[in-house]
Coordinates of C-alpha atoms in Angstrom, one line a residue:
M17 CA 6.3 -17.1 -18.0
N18 CA 10.7 -16.1 -17.9
K19 CA 10.0 -14.2 -14.4
R20 CA 12.8 -12.6 -13.0
F21 CA 13.6 -11.0 -9.4
L22 CA 17.0 -9.1 -9.5
T23 CA 18.6 -9.1 -6.3
I24 CA 19.8 -6.0 -4.9
A25 CA 23.3 -7.9 -4.9
A26 CA 22.4 -9.2 -9.0
A27 CA 21.7 -5.8 -10.0
L28 CA 24.4 -4.2 -8.6
S29 CA 26.7 -5.8 -10.6
M30 CA 24.6 -5.3 -13.9
G31 CA 24.4 -2.0 -13.1
V32 CA 27.9 -0.8 -15.0
A33 CA 26.9 -2.8 -18.0
L34 CA 23.0 -1.1 -18.7
T35 CA 24.2 2.2 -17.3
A36 CA 26.4 1.2 -21.0
C37 CA 23.1 0.4 -23.1
S38 CA 21.5 2.7 -24.7
S39 CA 18.2 4.7 -23.3
G40 CA 17.5 6.5 -26.5
G41 CA 14.4 6.1 -28.8
G42 CA 15.4 4.1 -30.9
D43 CA 14.1 1.1 -32.5
E44 CA 17.7 -1.1 -31.3
G45 CA 16.3 -3.9 -28.8
K46 CA 12.8 -3.0 -28.8
T47 CA 10.8 -6.0 -27.9
G48 CA 9.2 -7.8 -31.2
G49 CA 10.4 -4.6 -33.4
S50 CA 8.1 -1.6 -31.7
S51 CA 9.2 1.7 -33.1
V52 CA 6.8 3.3 -30.4
A53 CA 9.2 6.0 -28.3
N54 CA 9.8 5.3 -24.7
A55 CA 8.3 8.2 -24.1
D56 CA 5.3 7.1 -25.1
K57 CA 4.8 3.9 -24.0
P58 CA 2.3 2.6 -21.5
L59 CA 3.1 3.8 -18.0
V60 CA 0.9 3.0 -14.7
W61 CA 2.3 4.1 -11.7
Y62 CA 0.9 1.8 -8.3
N63 CA 1.1 1.9 -4.5
R64 CA 2.6 5.1 -4.6
Q65 CA 1.0 8.1 -6.0
P66 CA 3.3 11.2 -7.6
S67 CA 1.9 13.6 -5.6
N68 CA 3.4 16.4 -2.9
S69 CA 5.1 14.1 0.4
S70 CA 4.2 17.8 2.4
T71 CA 1.0 18.6 1.1
G72 CA -0.7 15.5 -0.6
E73 CA -1.2 17.8 -3.7
L74 CA -1.1 15.1 -6.8
D75 CA 1.9 15.5 -9.2
M76 CA -0.6 15.9 -12.9
D77 CA 2.8 15.6 -14.8
A78 CA 3.8 13.0 -13.9
L79 CA -0.2 11.4 -14.0
N80 CA -0.7 13.1 -17.8
F81 CA 2.6 11.6 -18.7
N82 CA 1.7 10.5 -21.9
K83 CA -2.1 9.4 -23.3
D84 CA -1.9 5.9 -22.2
T85 CA -0.4 7.2 -17.7
Y86 CA -2.3 6.0 -15.1
Y87 CA -2.1 5.5 -11.3
V88 CA -3.7 1.9 -9.5
G89 CA -3.3 2.2 -5.8
F90 CA -6.7 1.7 -3.3
D91 CA -9.2 4.4 -2.1
A92 CA -7.2 5.4 1.2
N93 CA -9.6 7.8 2.7
Q94 CA -12.2 5.3 2.7
G95 CA -9.6 2.4 4.2
A96 CA -8.4 4.7 6.8
E97 CA -11.8 5.5 8.2
L98 CA -12.7 1.8 7.8
Q99 CA -9.4 1.6 10.2
G100 CA -10.3 3.7 12.6
Q101 CA -14.2 3.0 13.0
M102 CA -12.5 -0.8 13.6
I103 CA -10.3 0.3 16.0
K104 CA -13.4 2.4 17.7
E105 CA -15.8 -0.6 17.4
Y106 CA -13.3 -2.5 18.9
I107 CA -13.1 -0.8 21.8
E108 CA -16.7 0.1 22.0
K109 CA -17.6 -3.8 22.2
N110 CA -14.7 -5.0 24.4
I111 CA -15.0 -1.9 26.8
D112 CA -15.5 -4.0 30.1
T113 CA -12.2 -5.6 29.3
L114 CA -10.0 -3.3 27.9
D115 CA -9.0 -0.8 30.1
R116 CA -6.3 -3.0 31.7
N117 CA -5.2 -0.7 35.1
G118 CA -8.4 0.8 35.3
D119 CA -7.8 4.5 35.4
G120 CA -11.3 5.2 32.6
V121 CA -8.4 6.4 30.0
I122 CA -8.1 4.1 27.1
G123 CA -4.1 4.4 26.2
Y124 CA -3.3 3.8 22.6
V125 CA 0.0 4.0 21.0
L126 CA 0.5 4.3 16.8
A127 CA 3.2 2.7 14.7
I128 CA 3.7 5.7 11.9
G129 CA 5.4 4.4 8.4
D130 CA 6.3 6.9 6.5
V131 CA 5.7 10.5 7.6
G132 CA 5.8 11.2 4.1
H133 CA 3.1 9.0 2.8
N134 CA 0.0 9.8 2.1
D135 CA -1.5 6.5 2.4
S136 CA 0.3 6.4 6.6
I137 CA -1.0 10.4 6.4
A138 CA -4.7 8.7 5.7
R139 CA -4.0 6.7 8.0
T140 CA -2.4 8.5 11.1
R141 CA -5.8 10.5 10.3
G142 CA -8.1 7.8 10.2
V143 CA -7.3 6.7 13.4
R144 CA -7.0 10.0 15.1
K145 CA -10.6 11.3 14.0
A146 CA -12.7 7.9 15.0
L147 CA -11.2 8.6 18.6
G148 CA -11.7 11.8 18.7
T149 CA -7.8 12.4 19.1
G150 CA -7.0 14.8 15.9
V151 CA -6.2 18.0 16.2
E152 CA -7.0 20.9 12.9
K153 CA -4.6 22.6 10.8
D154 CA -5.2 23.8 8.0
G155 CA -9.1 22.3 8.0
E156 CA -6.9 19.0 7.8
I157 CA -6.4 16.9 11.2
V158 CA -2.5 17.0 11.6
S159 CA -0.9 13.4 10.6
D160 CA 2.3 14.6 11.9
P161 CA 3.9 12.0 15.3
A162 CA 3.3 12.6 19.1
G163 CA 6.2 11.9 20.1
I164 CA 5.5 11.1 23.8
N165 CA 2.5 12.2 25.2
N166 CA 1.5 9.9 28.1
D167 CA 0.9 13.1 30.2
G168 CA -1.4 14.8 27.2
K169 CA 0.8 17.6 26.0
S170 CA 1.7 17.1 22.8
K171 CA 0.2 20.0 20.4
N172 CA -0.1 17.2 17.6
V173 CA -2.8 15.1 19.2
Q174 CA -5.2 16.0 22.3
D175 CA -7.5 14.2 24.3
G176 CA -10.7 12.2 22.5
S177 CA -13.4 10.9 24.6
L178 CA -16.1 7.7 24.0
E179 CA -19.7 7.8 26.3
I180 CA -20.1 3.7 26.4
N181 CA -22.5 2.8 28.7
G182 CA -23.3 5.9 30.0
K183 CA -20.0 6.4 31.0
T184 CA -17.6 8.6 29.9
Y185 CA -13.9 7.5 28.7
T186 CA -10.7 9.3 27.9
V187 CA -8.5 8.7 24.9
R188 CA -5.2 9.5 24.7
E189 CA -2.3 8.5 22.1
L190 CA 0.2 8.1 24.2
A191 CA 3.2 7.9 21.7
S192 CA 3.8 7.7 17.9
Q193 CA 6.5 7.9 15.9
E194 CA 7.5 7.0 12.3
M195 CA 9.0 3.1 12.6
K196 CA 12.6 4.5 10.2
N197 CA 16.1 2.2 10.7
S198 CA 19.1 3.8 11.1
S199 CA 19.5 3.1 7.2
G200 CA 16.6 5.4 6.3
A201 CA 14.1 2.6 5.4
T202 CA 10.3 3.3 6.7
W203 CA 7.8 1.2 7.3
D204 CA 10.3 -0.4 9.1
A205 CA 9.2 -4.0 11.1
A206 CA 12.1 -4.3 13.5
T207 CA 11.9 -0.9 14.2
A208 CA 8.6 -1.3 15.5
G209 CA 9.0 -4.4 17.7
N210 CA 11.8 -3.0 19.4
T211 CA 9.4 0.7 19.5
I212 CA 6.6 -1.0 21.2
G213 CA 9.5 -2.7 23.9
T214 CA 10.4 0.9 25.0
W215 CA 6.5 2.4 25.0
T216 CA 5.9 -0.2 27.1
A217 CA 8.3 -0.8 29.6
S218 CA 7.5 3.6 30.3
F219 CA 4.0 3.0 30.5
G220 CA 3.0 -0.5 31.5
D221 CA -0.4 -1.4 31.7
E222 CA -1.7 2.5 30.2
V223 CA -1.5 0.2 27.3
D224 CA -4.7 -0.3 26.0
V225 CA -4.4 -1.0 22.1
V226 CA -2.0 -1.0 19.1
A227 CA -2.4 0.9 16.1
S228 CA 0.0 0.7 12.9
N229 CA -0.4 1.6 9.6
N230 CA 0.6 -1.4 8.5
D231 CA 0.5 -4.6 9.1
G232 CA 4.5 -5.9 9.0
M233 CA 4.7 -3.7 11.9
G234 CA 1.5 -4.0 14.0
M235 CA 2.7 -8.5 13.5
S236 CA 6.3 -7.1 15.1
M237 CA 4.6 -5.3 17.8
F238 CA 1.9 -8.3 18.2
N239 CA 4.8 -11.1 18.2
A240 CA 7.1 -8.5 20.4
W241 CA 4.6 -7.8 23.0
S242 CA 0.5 -7.5 22.5
K243 CA 0.1 -11.3 22.1
E244 CA 1.3 -11.9 25.5
N245 CA -0.1 -9.5 27.2
K246 CA -3.4 -9.6 25.4
V247 CA -3.5 -5.8 24.5
P248 CA -5.8 -5.8 20.5
T249 CA -3.3 -4.5 17.9
F250 CA -4.2 -3.5 14.4
G251 CA -3.3 -3.0 11.5
Y252 CA -3.8 -2.7 7.8
D253 CA -3.2 -4.5 4.3
A254 CA -5.3 -7.8 5.4
N255 CA -1.5 -10.1 5.0
S256 CA -2.0 -13.7 5.8
D257 CA 0.2 -13.3 8.6
A258 CA -2.2 -10.6 10.1
V259 CA -5.0 -12.6 9.0
A260 CA -4.3 -15.5 10.7
A261 CA -3.2 -14.2 13.8
I262 CA -6.7 -12.7 14.3
A263 CA -7.6 -15.9 15.9
E264 CA -4.9 -15.3 18.3
G265 CA -6.2 -11.8 19.2
Y266 CA -5.0 -9.5 17.2
G267 CA -7.5 -7.2 16.8
G268 CA -8.1 -6.1 12.9
T269 CA -6.8 -5.3 9.5
I270 CA -8.1 -3.6 6.3
S271 CA -8.1 -5.5 3.2
Q272 CA -7.8 -3.2 0.3
H273 CA -8.2 -5.5 -1.8
A274 CA -4.7 -6.2 -3.5
D275 CA -6.3 -9.1 -5.5
V276 CA -7.8 -6.1 -7.6
Q277 CA -5.1 -3.8 -7.5
A278 CA -2.9 -5.9 -8.6
Y279 CA -5.2 -7.0 -11.7
L280 CA -6.2 -3.3 -12.2
T281 CA -1.7 -2.8 -12.6
L282 CA -1.0 -5.1 -15.6
R283 CA -4.6 -4.9 -17.0
V284 CA -4.4 -1.0 -17.7
L285 CA -1.2 -1.5 -19.7
R286 CA -2.5 -4.8 -21.3
N287 CA -5.1 -2.7 -22.4
A288 CA -2.9 0.1 -23.3
L289 CA -0.6 -2.3 -25.3
D290 CA -3.8 -4.2 -27.0
G291 CA -5.4 -0.4 -27.6
V292 CA -8.1 -1.4 -26.8
D293 CA -10.9 1.0 -24.3
I294 CA -9.0 1.2 -21.4
D295 CA -11.7 0.0 -19.7
T296 CA -12.0 -3.6 -21.1
G297 CA -12.0 -6.5 -18.5
I298 CA -12.5 -4.3 -15.5
G299 CA -16.2 -2.6 -15.9
T300 CA -17.1 -3.6 -19.4
E301 CA -16.5 -7.6 -19.2
D302 CA -13.6 -8.4 -22.1
D303 CA -13.4 -10.8 -24.6
A304 CA -12.6 -13.8 -21.6
G305 CA -15.5 -13.3 -19.3
N306 CA -13.1 -10.5 -16.9
V307 CA -15.2 -8.3 -15.4
L308 CA -15.1 -5.8 -12.2
S309 CA -18.1 -5.4 -10.4
S310 CA -18.5 -1.4 -8.9
D311 CA -18.0 -2.5 -5.1
V312 CA -14.6 -3.7 -5.8
F313 CA -13.4 -0.2 -7.3
T314 CA -13.6 3.5 -8.6
Y315 CA -12.5 5.6 -11.5
N316 CA -11.5 8.6 -11.1
K317 CA -10.8 10.0 -14.3
D318 CA -9.5 14.3 -13.5
Q319 CA -6.7 12.0 -11.7
R320 CA -6.3 9.2 -14.3
S321 CA -6.4 7.0 -11.5
Y322 CA -8.1 3.6 -10.4
Y323 CA -8.6 3.1 -6.7
A324 CA -9.5 -0.7 -5.4
L325 CA -12.2 -0.4 -2.4
N326 CA -11.6 -1.7 1.0
V327 CA -12.6 -4.4 3.4
A328 CA -12.6 -4.7 7.7
V329 CA -11.1 -7.7 8.9
T330 CA -11.9 -9.0 12.0
A331 CA -13.0 -12.0 14.5
D332 CA -16.6 -11.8 12.1
N333 CA -14.7 -12.7 8.8
Y334 CA -10.9 -13.4 8.7
K335 CA -11.7 -17.1 7.6
D336 CA -12.7 -15.3 4.5
F337 CA -9.4 -13.5 3.7
L338 CA -7.0 -16.1 5.1
D339 CA -5.0 -16.4 1.8
S340 CA -4.2 -13.3 0.5
T341 CA -2.4 -14.2 -3.0
V342 CA -5.7 -15.5 -4.4
T343 CA -6.5 -13.8 -7.2
Y344 CA -10.0 -12.3 -7.8
A345 CA -12.6 -15.0 -9.4
P346 CA -14.4 -12.6 -11.5
V347 CA -11.1 -11.6 -12.9
S348 CA -9.1 -14.8 -13.4
N349 CA -9.8 -15.9 -17.2
Q350 CA -7.1 -16.3 -19.4
L351 CA -6.5 -13.9 -22.1
D352 CA -5.7 -16.1 -25.5
E353 CA -2.7 -15.2 -27.0
K354 CA -3.9 -15.3 -30.3
D355 CA -5.8 -12.1 -29.8
H356 CA -3.7 -10.6 -26.8
A357 CA 0.5 -11.1 -28.0
K358 CA 2.8 -11.4 -24.8
K359 CA 4.2 -8.3 -24.3
S360 CA 7.5 -7.1 -22.0
V361 CA 6.8 -5.5 -19.1
W362 CA 9.4 -3.7 -16.5
L363 CA 7.9 -3.2 -12.9
N364 CA 9.4 -2.3 -9.7
I365 CA 9.2 -2.9 -6.3
Y366 CA 10.3 0.2 -3.9
N367 CA 11.4 -2.7 -1.3
A368 CA 12.0 -5.8 -2.1
S369 CA 11.7 -6.5 1.7
D370 CA 8.2 -4.4 1.8
N371 CA 5.7 -7.4 3.7
F372 CA 2.9 -6.5 1.9
L373 CA 4.6 -6.3 -1.2
S374 CA 6.8 -8.9 -1.2
S375 CA 4.6 -11.3 0.3
T376 CA 0.8 -10.8 -1.1
Y377 CA 0.7 -7.9 -4.3
Q378 CA 3.5 -9.6 -5.7
P379 CA 2.8 -13.4 -5.7
L380 CA -0.6 -11.7 -7.2
L381 CA 0.5 -10.2 -9.7
E382 CA 2.8 -13.1 -11.0
K383 CA -0.5 -15.2 -11.1
Y384 CA -2.1 -12.6 -13.7
D385 CA 0.8 -11.6 -15.5
D386 CA 0.2 -15.5 -17.0
L387 CA -3.2 -14.9 -17.5
L388 CA -2.5 -11.6 -19.2
N389 CA 0.3 -12.8 -21.4
L390 CA 2.7 -10.2 -19.7
D391 CA 6.7 -10.9 -19.5
V392 CA 7.4 -9.2 -16.5
E393 CA 10.5 -8.3 -15.0
Y394 CA 10.6 -7.7 -11.4
I395 CA 12.8 -5.4 -9.8
G396 CA 13.2 -5.6 -5.9
G397 CA 14.3 -1.6 -4.5
D398 CA 16.2 -1.1 -1.2
G399 CA 13.4 0.9 0.6
Q400 CA 15.6 3.8 0.1
T401 CA 17.0 5.5 -2.9
E402 CA 15.7 6.0 -6.3
S403 CA 18.9 5.7 -7.7
N404 CA 18.9 1.8 -6.5
I405 CA 16.0 1.4 -8.6
T406 CA 16.3 3.6 -11.8
N407 CA 20.0 2.2 -12.2
R408 CA 18.6 -1.1 -13.2
L409 CA 16.6 1.1 -16.1
G410 CA 18.8 1.5 -18.3
N411 CA 17.7 0.3 -21.7
P412 CA 13.9 0.7 -21.7
D413 CA 14.1 0.8 -25.4
K414 CA 13.4 -3.6 -24.7
Y415 CA 10.6 -3.4 -23.1
D416 CA 6.8 -2.7 -24.3
A417 CA 6.2 -1.2 -20.9
F418 CA 6.4 -0.2 -17.1
A419 CA 4.7 -0.4 -14.0
I420 CA 6.2 2.5 -11.4
N421 CA 6.1 2.0 -7.6
M422 CA 9.0 5.2 -5.9
V423 CA 10.4 4.9 -2.7
K424 CA 9.2 8.8 -2.9
T425 CA 6.2 10.1 -4.1
D426 CA 7.6 13.1 -4.9
N427 CA 10.2 11.3 -6.9
A428 CA 8.9 10.5 -10.4
A429 CA 10.8 12.3 -12.1
S430 CA 13.6 10.8 -11.5
Y431 CA 11.5 7.2 -14.3
T432 CA 9.9 9.7 -16.6
G433 CA 13.4 11.2 -16.9
I434 CA 14.5 8.4 -18.7
L435 CA 11.8 7.7 -20.6
K436 CA 12.2 10.8 -22.4

């Protein structure tokens, strides 16, 4: 299996040569002599659903680019509710030791990944809904950062309350912000690690809980401050290091069933390339015995989207999630190459430095591409610009299918314009 992960440096050096190649619909350079036009080749959007970053409205033009276009991700709202509930239940269970300064106020800080990312928006809303700190605007909980709010006067959040063991506690979002570095990359772990130091220097023992929109930022804050100060930290993604850290006091995380997502990302392409029913090997058993049960995924036909379901990972079950790169057993059977000929796939990861995608998702993809007889070329972006990625799609003719992970959810046309 030829697996190539092009580094940014290497890609830049190749950019000139690639852009000189044909990007039209001719036959030259197409795998196996395929005459399929690029605009008609199977396409899967994954991890970042084409949508308006301000309103969350889905980009149905991108999701209906051709008859073999789909999205693969996870149920963001279901996962967000699980995360919020996990934090609330932890507070209720540990209230006797959680209020560090005994002021009757449970103060938490929140690391927001990307204010324009629909998953990040959902997670912020999920935490605020569960803890009663959300304020509504136009029927939705506001997901904008609160900034510094130790005085409880921010307009983006409100004080919540929890009745525990006959006593009423105030719950306050002391601070929250988007974790963006000086270069513009969001979900930035280093920024989160620095920010927790700034927050705690100001708030001290007012901080009782740390919440994060993902484990990359959560673990950075945990290692920088929370672990030593024994403050529970909650993240999202069930990265291996975060799951292991639960034994050391990390409060918990959410598994978005990356094993199922990675399988679906490539399986949908495999089915389209084989010309079989899209449900093959998903809800319907394939010729190798691969099949998913209905409790691990859902399919929304109107949105042309497959969603993996989420699971809370806490001290009660974390040992079952210690290795996040193990393929999901029910769909780990090798396809026969005689019936499923090898095909070429171009797949990009929006940010080669993203902890979840690089340490969990890609290792899973690399195992499934073998099982599904797909020769995948992995392209790592810089997390800042679409052009850093699209410049390396200069000759789509040579690929049979595409899997795209955008930097920004609004930018689907940057890719479909090339394929057209």
